[in-house]
Coordinates of C-alpha atoms and ligand atoms in Angstrom, one line a residue:
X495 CA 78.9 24.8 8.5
X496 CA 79.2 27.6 5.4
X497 CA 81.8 27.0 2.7
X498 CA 83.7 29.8 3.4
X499 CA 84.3 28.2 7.0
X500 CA 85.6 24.9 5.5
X501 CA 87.8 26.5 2.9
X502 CA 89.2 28.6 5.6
X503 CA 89.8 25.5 7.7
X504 CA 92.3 24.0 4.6
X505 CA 93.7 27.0 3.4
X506 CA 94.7 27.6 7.4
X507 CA 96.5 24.0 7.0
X508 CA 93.8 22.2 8.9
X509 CA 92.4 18.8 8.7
X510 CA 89.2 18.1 7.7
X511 CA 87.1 15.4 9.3
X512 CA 84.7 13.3 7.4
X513 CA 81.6 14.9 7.8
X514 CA 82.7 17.6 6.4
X515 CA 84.5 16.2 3.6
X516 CA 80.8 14.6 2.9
X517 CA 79.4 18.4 3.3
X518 CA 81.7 19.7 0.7
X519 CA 81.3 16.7 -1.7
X520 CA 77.1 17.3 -1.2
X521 CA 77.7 20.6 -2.1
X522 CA 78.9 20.1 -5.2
X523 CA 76.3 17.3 -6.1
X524 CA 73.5 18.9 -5.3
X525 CA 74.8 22.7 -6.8
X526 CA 74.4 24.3 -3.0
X527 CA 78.1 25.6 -3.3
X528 CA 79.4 27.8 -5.9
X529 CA 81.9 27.3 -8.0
X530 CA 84.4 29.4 -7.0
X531 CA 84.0 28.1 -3.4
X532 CA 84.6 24.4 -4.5
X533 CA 87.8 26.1 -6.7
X534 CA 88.9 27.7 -3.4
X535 CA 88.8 24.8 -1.1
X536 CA 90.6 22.3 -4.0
X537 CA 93.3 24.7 -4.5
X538 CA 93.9 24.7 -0.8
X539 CA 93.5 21.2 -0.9
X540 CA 96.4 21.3 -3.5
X541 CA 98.5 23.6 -1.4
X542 CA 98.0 22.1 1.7
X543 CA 97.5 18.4 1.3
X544 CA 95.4 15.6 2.3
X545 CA 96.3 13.3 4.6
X546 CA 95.4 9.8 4.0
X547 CA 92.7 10.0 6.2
X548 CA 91.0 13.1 4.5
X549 CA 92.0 11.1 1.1
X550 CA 90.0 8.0 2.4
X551 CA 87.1 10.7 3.1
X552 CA 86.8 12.3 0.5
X553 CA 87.0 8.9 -2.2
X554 CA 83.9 7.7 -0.1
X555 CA 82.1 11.0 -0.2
X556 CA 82.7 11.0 -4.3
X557 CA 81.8 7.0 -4.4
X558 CA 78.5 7.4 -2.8
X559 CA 77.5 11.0 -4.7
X560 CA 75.9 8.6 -7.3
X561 CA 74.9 4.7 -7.4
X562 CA 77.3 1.9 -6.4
X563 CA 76.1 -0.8 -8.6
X564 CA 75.1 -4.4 -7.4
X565 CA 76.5 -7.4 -9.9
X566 CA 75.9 -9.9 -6.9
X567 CA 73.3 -12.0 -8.6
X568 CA 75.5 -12.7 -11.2
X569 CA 77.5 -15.3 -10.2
X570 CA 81.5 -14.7 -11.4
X571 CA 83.5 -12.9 -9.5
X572 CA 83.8 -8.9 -10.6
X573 CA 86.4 -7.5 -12.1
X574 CA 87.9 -4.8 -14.4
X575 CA 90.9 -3.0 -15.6
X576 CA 91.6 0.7 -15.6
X577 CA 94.4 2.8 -17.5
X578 CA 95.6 6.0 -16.8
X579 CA 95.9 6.7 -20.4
X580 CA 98.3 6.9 -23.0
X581 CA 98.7 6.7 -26.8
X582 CA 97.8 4.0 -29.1
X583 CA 96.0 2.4 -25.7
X584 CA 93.6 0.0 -26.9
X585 CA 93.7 -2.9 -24.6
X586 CA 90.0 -2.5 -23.5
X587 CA 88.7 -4.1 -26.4
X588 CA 90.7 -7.0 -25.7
X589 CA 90.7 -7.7 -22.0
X590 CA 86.5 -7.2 -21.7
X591 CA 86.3 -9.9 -23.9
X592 CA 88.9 -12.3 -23.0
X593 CA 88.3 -11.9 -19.1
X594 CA 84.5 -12.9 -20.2
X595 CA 86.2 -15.7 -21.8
X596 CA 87.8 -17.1 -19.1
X597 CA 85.0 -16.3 -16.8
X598 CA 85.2 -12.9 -15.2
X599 CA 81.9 -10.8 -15.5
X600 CA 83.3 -6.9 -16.6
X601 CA 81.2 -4.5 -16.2
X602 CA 83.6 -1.5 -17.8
X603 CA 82.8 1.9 -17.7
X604 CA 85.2 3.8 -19.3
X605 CA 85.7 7.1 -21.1
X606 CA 86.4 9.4 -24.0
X607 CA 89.4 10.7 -25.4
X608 CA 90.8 14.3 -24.5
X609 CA 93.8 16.2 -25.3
X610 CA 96.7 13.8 -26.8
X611 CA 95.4 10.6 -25.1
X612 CA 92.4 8.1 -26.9
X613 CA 89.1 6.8 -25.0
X614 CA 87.6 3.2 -24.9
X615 CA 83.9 5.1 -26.3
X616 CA 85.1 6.9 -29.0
X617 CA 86.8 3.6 -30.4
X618 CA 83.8 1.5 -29.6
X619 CA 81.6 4.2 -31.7
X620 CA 84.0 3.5 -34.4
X621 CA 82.2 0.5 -34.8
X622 CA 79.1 0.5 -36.9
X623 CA 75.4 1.1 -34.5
X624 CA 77.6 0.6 -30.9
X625 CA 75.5 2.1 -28.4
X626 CA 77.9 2.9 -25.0
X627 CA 75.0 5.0 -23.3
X628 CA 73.1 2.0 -21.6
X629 CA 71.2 2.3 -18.3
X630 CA 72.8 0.2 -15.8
X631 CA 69.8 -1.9 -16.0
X632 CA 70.6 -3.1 -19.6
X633 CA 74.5 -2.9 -19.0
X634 CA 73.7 -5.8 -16.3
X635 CA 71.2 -7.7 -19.0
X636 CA 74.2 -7.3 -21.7
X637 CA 76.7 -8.6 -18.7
X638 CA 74.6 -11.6 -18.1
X639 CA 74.9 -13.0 -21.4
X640 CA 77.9 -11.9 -22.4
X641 CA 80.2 -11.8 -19.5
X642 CA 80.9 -7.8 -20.3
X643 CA 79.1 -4.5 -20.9
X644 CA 81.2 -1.3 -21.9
X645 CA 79.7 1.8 -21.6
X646 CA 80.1 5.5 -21.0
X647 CA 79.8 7.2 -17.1
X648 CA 76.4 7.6 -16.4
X649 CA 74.6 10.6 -14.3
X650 CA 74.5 7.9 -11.3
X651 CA 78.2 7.2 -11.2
X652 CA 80.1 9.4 -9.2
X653 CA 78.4 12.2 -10.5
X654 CA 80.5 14.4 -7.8
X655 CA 83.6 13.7 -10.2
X656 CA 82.2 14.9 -13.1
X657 CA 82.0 18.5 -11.7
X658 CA 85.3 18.3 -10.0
X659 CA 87.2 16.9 -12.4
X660 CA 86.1 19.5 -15.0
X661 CA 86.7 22.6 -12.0
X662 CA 90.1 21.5 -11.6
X663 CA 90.7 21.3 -15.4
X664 CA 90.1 24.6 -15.2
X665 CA 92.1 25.8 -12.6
X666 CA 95.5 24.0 -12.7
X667 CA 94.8 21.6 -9.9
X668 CA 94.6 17.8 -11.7
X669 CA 97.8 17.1 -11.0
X670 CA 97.7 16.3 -7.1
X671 CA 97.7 12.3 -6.4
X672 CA 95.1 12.4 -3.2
X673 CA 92.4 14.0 -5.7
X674 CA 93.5 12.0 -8.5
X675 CA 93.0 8.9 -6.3
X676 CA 89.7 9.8 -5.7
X677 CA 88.5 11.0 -8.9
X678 CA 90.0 7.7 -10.4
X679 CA 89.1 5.4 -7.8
X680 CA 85.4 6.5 -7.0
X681 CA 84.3 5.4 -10.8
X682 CA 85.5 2.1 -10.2
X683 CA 84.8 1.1 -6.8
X684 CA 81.0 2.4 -7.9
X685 CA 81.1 -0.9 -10.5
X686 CA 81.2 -3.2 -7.7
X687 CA 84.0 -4.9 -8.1
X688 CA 85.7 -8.1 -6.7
X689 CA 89.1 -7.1 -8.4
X690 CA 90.8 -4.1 -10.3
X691 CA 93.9 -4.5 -12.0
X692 CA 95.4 -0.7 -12.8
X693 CA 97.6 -0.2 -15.8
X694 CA 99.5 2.8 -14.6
X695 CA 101.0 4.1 -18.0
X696 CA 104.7 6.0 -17.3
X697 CA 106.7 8.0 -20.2
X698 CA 106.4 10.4 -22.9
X699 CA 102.8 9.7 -23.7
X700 CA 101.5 9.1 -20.1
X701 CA 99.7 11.8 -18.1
X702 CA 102.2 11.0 -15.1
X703 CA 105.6 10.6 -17.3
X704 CA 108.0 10.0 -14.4
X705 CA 108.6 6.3 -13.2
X706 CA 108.8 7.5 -9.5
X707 CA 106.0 9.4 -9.7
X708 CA 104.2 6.7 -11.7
X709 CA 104.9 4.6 -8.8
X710 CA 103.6 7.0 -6.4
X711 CA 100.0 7.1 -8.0
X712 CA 100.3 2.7 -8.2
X713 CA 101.1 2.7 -4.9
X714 CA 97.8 5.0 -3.7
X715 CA 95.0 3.9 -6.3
X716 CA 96.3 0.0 -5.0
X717 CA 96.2 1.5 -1.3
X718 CA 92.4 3.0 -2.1
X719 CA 91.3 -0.1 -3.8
X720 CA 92.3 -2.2 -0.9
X721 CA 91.2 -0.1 2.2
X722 CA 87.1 -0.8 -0.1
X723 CA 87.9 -4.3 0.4
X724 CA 88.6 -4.3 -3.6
X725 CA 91.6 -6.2 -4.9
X726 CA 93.8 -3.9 -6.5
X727 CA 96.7 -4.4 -8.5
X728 CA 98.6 -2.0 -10.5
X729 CA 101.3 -2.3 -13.1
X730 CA 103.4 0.1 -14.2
X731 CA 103.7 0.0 -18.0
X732 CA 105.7 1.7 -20.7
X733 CA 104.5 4.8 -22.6
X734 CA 107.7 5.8 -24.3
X735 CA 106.3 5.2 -27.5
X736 CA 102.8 4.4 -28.8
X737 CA 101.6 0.8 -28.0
X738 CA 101.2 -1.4 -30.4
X739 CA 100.8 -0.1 -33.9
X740 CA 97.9 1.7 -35.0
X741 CA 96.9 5.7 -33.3
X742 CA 93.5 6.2 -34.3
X743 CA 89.7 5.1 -33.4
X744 CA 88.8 2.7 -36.0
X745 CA 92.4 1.8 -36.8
X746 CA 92.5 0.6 -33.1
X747 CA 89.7 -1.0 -33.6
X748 CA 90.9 -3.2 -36.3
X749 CA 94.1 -3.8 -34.5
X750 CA 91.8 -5.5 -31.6
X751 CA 90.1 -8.0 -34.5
X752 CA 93.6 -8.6 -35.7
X753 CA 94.5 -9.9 -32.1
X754 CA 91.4 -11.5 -31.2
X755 CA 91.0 -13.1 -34.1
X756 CA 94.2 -14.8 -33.8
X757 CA 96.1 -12.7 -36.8
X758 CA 98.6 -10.3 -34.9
X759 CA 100.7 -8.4 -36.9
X760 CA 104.6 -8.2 -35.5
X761 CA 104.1 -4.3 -34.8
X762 CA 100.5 -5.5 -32.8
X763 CA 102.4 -7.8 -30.2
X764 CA 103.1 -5.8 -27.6
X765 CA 99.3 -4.6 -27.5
X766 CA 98.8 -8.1 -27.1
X767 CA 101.2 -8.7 -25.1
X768 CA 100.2 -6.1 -22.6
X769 CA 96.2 -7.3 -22.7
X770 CA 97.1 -10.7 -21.9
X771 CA 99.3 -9.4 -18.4
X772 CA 96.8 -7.2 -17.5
X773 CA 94.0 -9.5 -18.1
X774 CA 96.3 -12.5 -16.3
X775 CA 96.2 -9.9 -13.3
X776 CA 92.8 -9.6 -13.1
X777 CA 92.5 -13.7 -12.9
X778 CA 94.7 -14.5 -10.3
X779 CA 93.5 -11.8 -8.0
X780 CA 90.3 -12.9 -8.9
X781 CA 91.2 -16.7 -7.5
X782 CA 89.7 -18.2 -10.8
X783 CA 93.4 -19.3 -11.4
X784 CA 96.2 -19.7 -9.4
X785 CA 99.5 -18.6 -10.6
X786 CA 100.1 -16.4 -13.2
X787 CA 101.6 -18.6 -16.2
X788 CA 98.3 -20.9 -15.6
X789 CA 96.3 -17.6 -16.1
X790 CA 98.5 -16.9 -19.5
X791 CA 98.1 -20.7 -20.4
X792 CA 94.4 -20.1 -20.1
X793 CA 94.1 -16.8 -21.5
X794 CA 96.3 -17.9 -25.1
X795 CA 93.6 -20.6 -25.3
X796 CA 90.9 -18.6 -25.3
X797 CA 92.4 -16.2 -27.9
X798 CA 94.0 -18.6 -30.2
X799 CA 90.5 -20.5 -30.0
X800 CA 88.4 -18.0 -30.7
X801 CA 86.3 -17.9 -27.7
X802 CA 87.2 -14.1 -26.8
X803 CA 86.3 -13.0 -30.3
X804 CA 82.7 -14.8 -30.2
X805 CA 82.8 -12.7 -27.2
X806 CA 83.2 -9.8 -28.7
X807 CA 80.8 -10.8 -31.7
X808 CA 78.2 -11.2 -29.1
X809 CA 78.5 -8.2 -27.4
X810 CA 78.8 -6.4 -30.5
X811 CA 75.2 -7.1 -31.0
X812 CA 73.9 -6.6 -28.2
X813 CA 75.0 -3.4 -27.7
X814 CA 73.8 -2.2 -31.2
X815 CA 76.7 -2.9 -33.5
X816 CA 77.4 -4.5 -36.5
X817 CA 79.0 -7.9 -35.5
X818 CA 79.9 -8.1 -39.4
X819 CA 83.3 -6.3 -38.7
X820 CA 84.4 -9.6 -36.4
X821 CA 84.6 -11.2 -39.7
X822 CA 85.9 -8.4 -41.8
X823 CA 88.0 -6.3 -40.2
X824 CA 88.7 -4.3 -42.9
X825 CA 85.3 -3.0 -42.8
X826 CA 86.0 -0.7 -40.3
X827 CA 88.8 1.5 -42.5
X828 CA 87.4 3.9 -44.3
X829 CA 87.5 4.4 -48.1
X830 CA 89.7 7.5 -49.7
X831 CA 91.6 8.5 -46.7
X832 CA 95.3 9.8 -47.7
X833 CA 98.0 8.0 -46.9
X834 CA 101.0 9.7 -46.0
X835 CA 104.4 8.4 -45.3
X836 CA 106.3 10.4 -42.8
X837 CA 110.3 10.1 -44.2
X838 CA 113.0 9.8 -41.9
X839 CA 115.5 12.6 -42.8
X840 CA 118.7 11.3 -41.4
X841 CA 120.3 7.9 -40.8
X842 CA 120.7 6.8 -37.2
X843 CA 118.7 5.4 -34.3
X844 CA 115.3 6.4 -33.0
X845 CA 116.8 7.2 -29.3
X846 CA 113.5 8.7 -28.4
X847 CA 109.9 9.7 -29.3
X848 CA 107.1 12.3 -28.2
X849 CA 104.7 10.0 -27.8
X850 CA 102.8 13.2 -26.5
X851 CA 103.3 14.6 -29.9
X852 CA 102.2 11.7 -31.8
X853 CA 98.9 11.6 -29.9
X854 CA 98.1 15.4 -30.1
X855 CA 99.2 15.2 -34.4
X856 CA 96.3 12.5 -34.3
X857 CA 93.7 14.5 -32.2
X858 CA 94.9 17.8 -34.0
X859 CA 93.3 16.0 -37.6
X860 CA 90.3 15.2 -35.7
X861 CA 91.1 11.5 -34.6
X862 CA 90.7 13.0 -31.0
X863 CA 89.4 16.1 -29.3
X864 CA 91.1 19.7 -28.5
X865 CA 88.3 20.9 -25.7
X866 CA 85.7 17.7 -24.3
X867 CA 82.9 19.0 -26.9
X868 CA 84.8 18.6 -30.2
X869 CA 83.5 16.1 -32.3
X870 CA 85.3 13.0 -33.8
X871 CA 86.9 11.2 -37.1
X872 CA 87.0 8.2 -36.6
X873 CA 88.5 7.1 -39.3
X874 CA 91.8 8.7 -39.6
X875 CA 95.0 8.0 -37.4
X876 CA 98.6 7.0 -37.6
X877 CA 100.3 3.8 -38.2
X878 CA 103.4 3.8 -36.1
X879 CA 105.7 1.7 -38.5
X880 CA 109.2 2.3 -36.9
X881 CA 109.5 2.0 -32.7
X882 CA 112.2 2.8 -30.6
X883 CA 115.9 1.1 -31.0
X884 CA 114.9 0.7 -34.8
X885 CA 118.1 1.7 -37.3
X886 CA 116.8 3.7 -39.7
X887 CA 118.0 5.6 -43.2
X888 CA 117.3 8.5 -44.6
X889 CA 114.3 8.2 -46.8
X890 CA 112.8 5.3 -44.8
X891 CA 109.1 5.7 -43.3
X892 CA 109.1 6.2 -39.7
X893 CA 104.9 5.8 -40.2
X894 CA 102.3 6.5 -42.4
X895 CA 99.6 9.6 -41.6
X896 CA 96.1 8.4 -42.0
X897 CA 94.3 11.7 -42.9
X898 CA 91.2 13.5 -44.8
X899 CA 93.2 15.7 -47.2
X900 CA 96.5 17.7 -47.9
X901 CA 95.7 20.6 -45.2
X902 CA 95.6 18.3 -42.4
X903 CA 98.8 16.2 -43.8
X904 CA 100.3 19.6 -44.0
X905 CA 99.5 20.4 -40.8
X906 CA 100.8 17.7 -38.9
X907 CA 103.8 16.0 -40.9
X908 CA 106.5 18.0 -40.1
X909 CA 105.3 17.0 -35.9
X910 CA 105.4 13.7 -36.4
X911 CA 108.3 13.8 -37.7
X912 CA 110.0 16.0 -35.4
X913 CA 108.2 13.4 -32.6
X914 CA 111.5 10.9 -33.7
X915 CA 115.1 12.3 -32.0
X916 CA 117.3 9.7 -34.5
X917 CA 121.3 9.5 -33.1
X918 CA 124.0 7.8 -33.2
X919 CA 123.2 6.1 -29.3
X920 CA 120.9 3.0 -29.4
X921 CA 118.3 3.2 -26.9
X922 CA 118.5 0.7 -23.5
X923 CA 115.5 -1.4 -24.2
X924 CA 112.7 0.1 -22.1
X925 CA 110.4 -3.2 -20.7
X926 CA 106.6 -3.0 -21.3
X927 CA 105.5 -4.2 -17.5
X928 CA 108.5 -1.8 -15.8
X929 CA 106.7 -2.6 -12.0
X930 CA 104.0 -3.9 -10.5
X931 CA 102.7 -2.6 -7.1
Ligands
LIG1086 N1 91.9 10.6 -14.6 C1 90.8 10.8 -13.9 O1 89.8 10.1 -14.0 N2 90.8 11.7 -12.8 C2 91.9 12.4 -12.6 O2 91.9 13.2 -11.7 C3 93.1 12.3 -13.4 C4 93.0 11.3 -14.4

């Protein structure tokens, strides 16, 4: 069958069957369609729909474009956690190692940072020699002796994705759950996975920012998951404001230490907070423990203990890093950055933040990247001092910019600022786990 007779099949509001769902997906792995054919069938895709038959399709088509990896000689059960992205989103480098802890082999893949939202890589490369571009041979060696391996997509996973994903980038079609689902859920079920616990982020800083709609996606990823024979569990968490309190690679980095090391700062708790429900999901679905305050019991051990952060030290140096930083934190924060208050200008409450806006001031300073080739600072960022429901007065600091020099702090000050709507009304106090599906 020709392209052209497959997009005319969608764009005519047809169904298409899984063959040829497989015949489109083949065509873009192996470079036999065009691009402007795959273009035309996605947008009718978008138009039209998919039904969740052709949805089922055309996950499995993407899943098998590249390898599905085998873990089953190592024996704990699989499991890992995937966000949809947000700001100040650093629980990664908390759950890998304390799901190790606790007895969970991770084997994360994650990604990098684009537009206003950060990227489990480019806060690992923050760290001193971290390698995240391991074959999946020595991601499984790294796994085996320290429970975890993070690393960046390889060529073999779901390479199908990476084309289409970048296509519909370019051509207004991302936001469509059926294709999201299966962009989303075709890198994960190719880790082999017992378990998958989805942090579905919802508000000003998510990528979905409606609840409803939040709920929608939960509801299909969890739906994928299980119809692979994955368990899949999804929570719905708050992105109304930045989580936790440091915006930045390496200051999210240190933030991690902070927590794993037992030495949370007030403004770092609900980083914590969240890490320890996702990574309580992960356990019970898992069956290592059976209810979910045993799972927490077990999980506070292992981080007031230190087991999770000799997990981290570990891993650290096996994937190329210096595991120096585990004991100096401050290492990671460069020297001579400026540090810039940004002043609240009236008295009031904050009712409301961009937390859109806060993440784009950091990537517009180079903390994150404009267009996927842009390089990275890792060093600069934002500390996000004041949070929603906080009374403030004129002159107080809402946050301090982390920056290179007075043209960046120029450049993005007056945002930031303008990211904070202060009034008279006091904010109802948004929960951090708002569902879970
Ligand atoms: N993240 C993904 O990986 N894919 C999408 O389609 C949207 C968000």
């Amino acid at each position: 069958m020709r392209p052209q007779e497959l997009i005319a099949k969608k764009r005519d509001g047809g169904k298409l069957s899984d063959a040829e769902m497989r015949l489109f997906i083949q065509g873009v792995t192996d470079g036999s369609w065009a691009d402007y054919q795959i273009t035309a069938l996605v947008m009718a895709m978008f138009i039209n729909g998919l039904d969740p038959g052709e949805q089922r399709s055309i996950t499995d088509a993407m899943l098998h474009s590249g390898t599905i990896m085998d873990f089953s000689d190592i024996d704990a059960p699989k499991a890992d956690k995937h966000s949809t992205g947000g700001v100040g989103d650093k629980t990664s480098l908390i759950i890998a190692p304390v799901a190790a802890a606790c007895g969970l082999a991770v084997p994360m893949v994650s990604g990098r940072g684009l537009g206003h939202t950060g990227g489990t890589l480019d806060k690992l490369e923050s760290i001193p020699g971290y390698k995240v571009n391991l074959p999946l041979s020595r991601l499984k060696a790294v796994m085996r002796s320290c429970g975890f391996g993070l690393i960046g997509q390889t060529k073999q996973v779901a390479p199908a994705d990476k084309k289409l994903y970048a296509l519909r980038d370019a051509t207004a079609t991302v936001p469509y759950i059926p294709l999201i689902v299966a962009s989303i859920m075709s890198k994960k079920l190719a880790e082999g996975l017992d378990v998958l616990t989805l942090d579905v982020k919802t508000g000003s800083g998510a990528f979905i920012q409606d609840l409803k709609k939040s709920k929608e996606l939960a509801g299909a990823l969890c739906q994928a998951g299980r119809s692979f024979g994955v368990k899949t569990e999804a929570l719905i968490t708050d992105m109304s404001q930045p989580l936790g309190k440091f915006v930045g690679n390496a200051l999210e980095v240190y933030e991690c230490l902070k927590i794993l090391r037992g030495e949370p700062e007030n403004s770092m708790l609900p980083s914590r907070e969240l890490s320890v429900e996702l990574t309580a999901s992960m356990l019970v679905q898992s069956g290592l423990e059976k209810t979910h305050s045993r799972a927490r019991a077990v999980i506070d051990r292992v981080l007031n203990g230190g087991s999770a952060l000799d997990r981290f030290r570990q891993n650290i140096e096996l994937q190329g890093g210096d595991p120096r930083i585990c004991d100096r934190p401050d290492r990671l924060l460069a020297k001579g950055l400026k540090e810039i208050p940004i002043i609240v200008e009236k008295t009031g409450s904050i009712s409301k933040i961009d937390t859109f806006a806060v993440g784009r001031a950091v990537s517009d300073i180079g903390g994150g990247r404009i267009k996927a080739e842009d390089g990275i600072d890792h060093a600069v960022g934002y500390a996000c001092i004041k949070k929603l429901g906080d009374k403030v007065r004129k002159g107080d600091e809402l946050g301090v910019l982390y920056c290179r020099n007075r043209k960046q702090a120029e450049l993005v000050s007056a945002n930031l600022r303008d990211a904070y709507t202060i009034s008279d009304e006091v904010p109802k106090q948004r929960k951090l786990i708002q569902a879970v599906i």
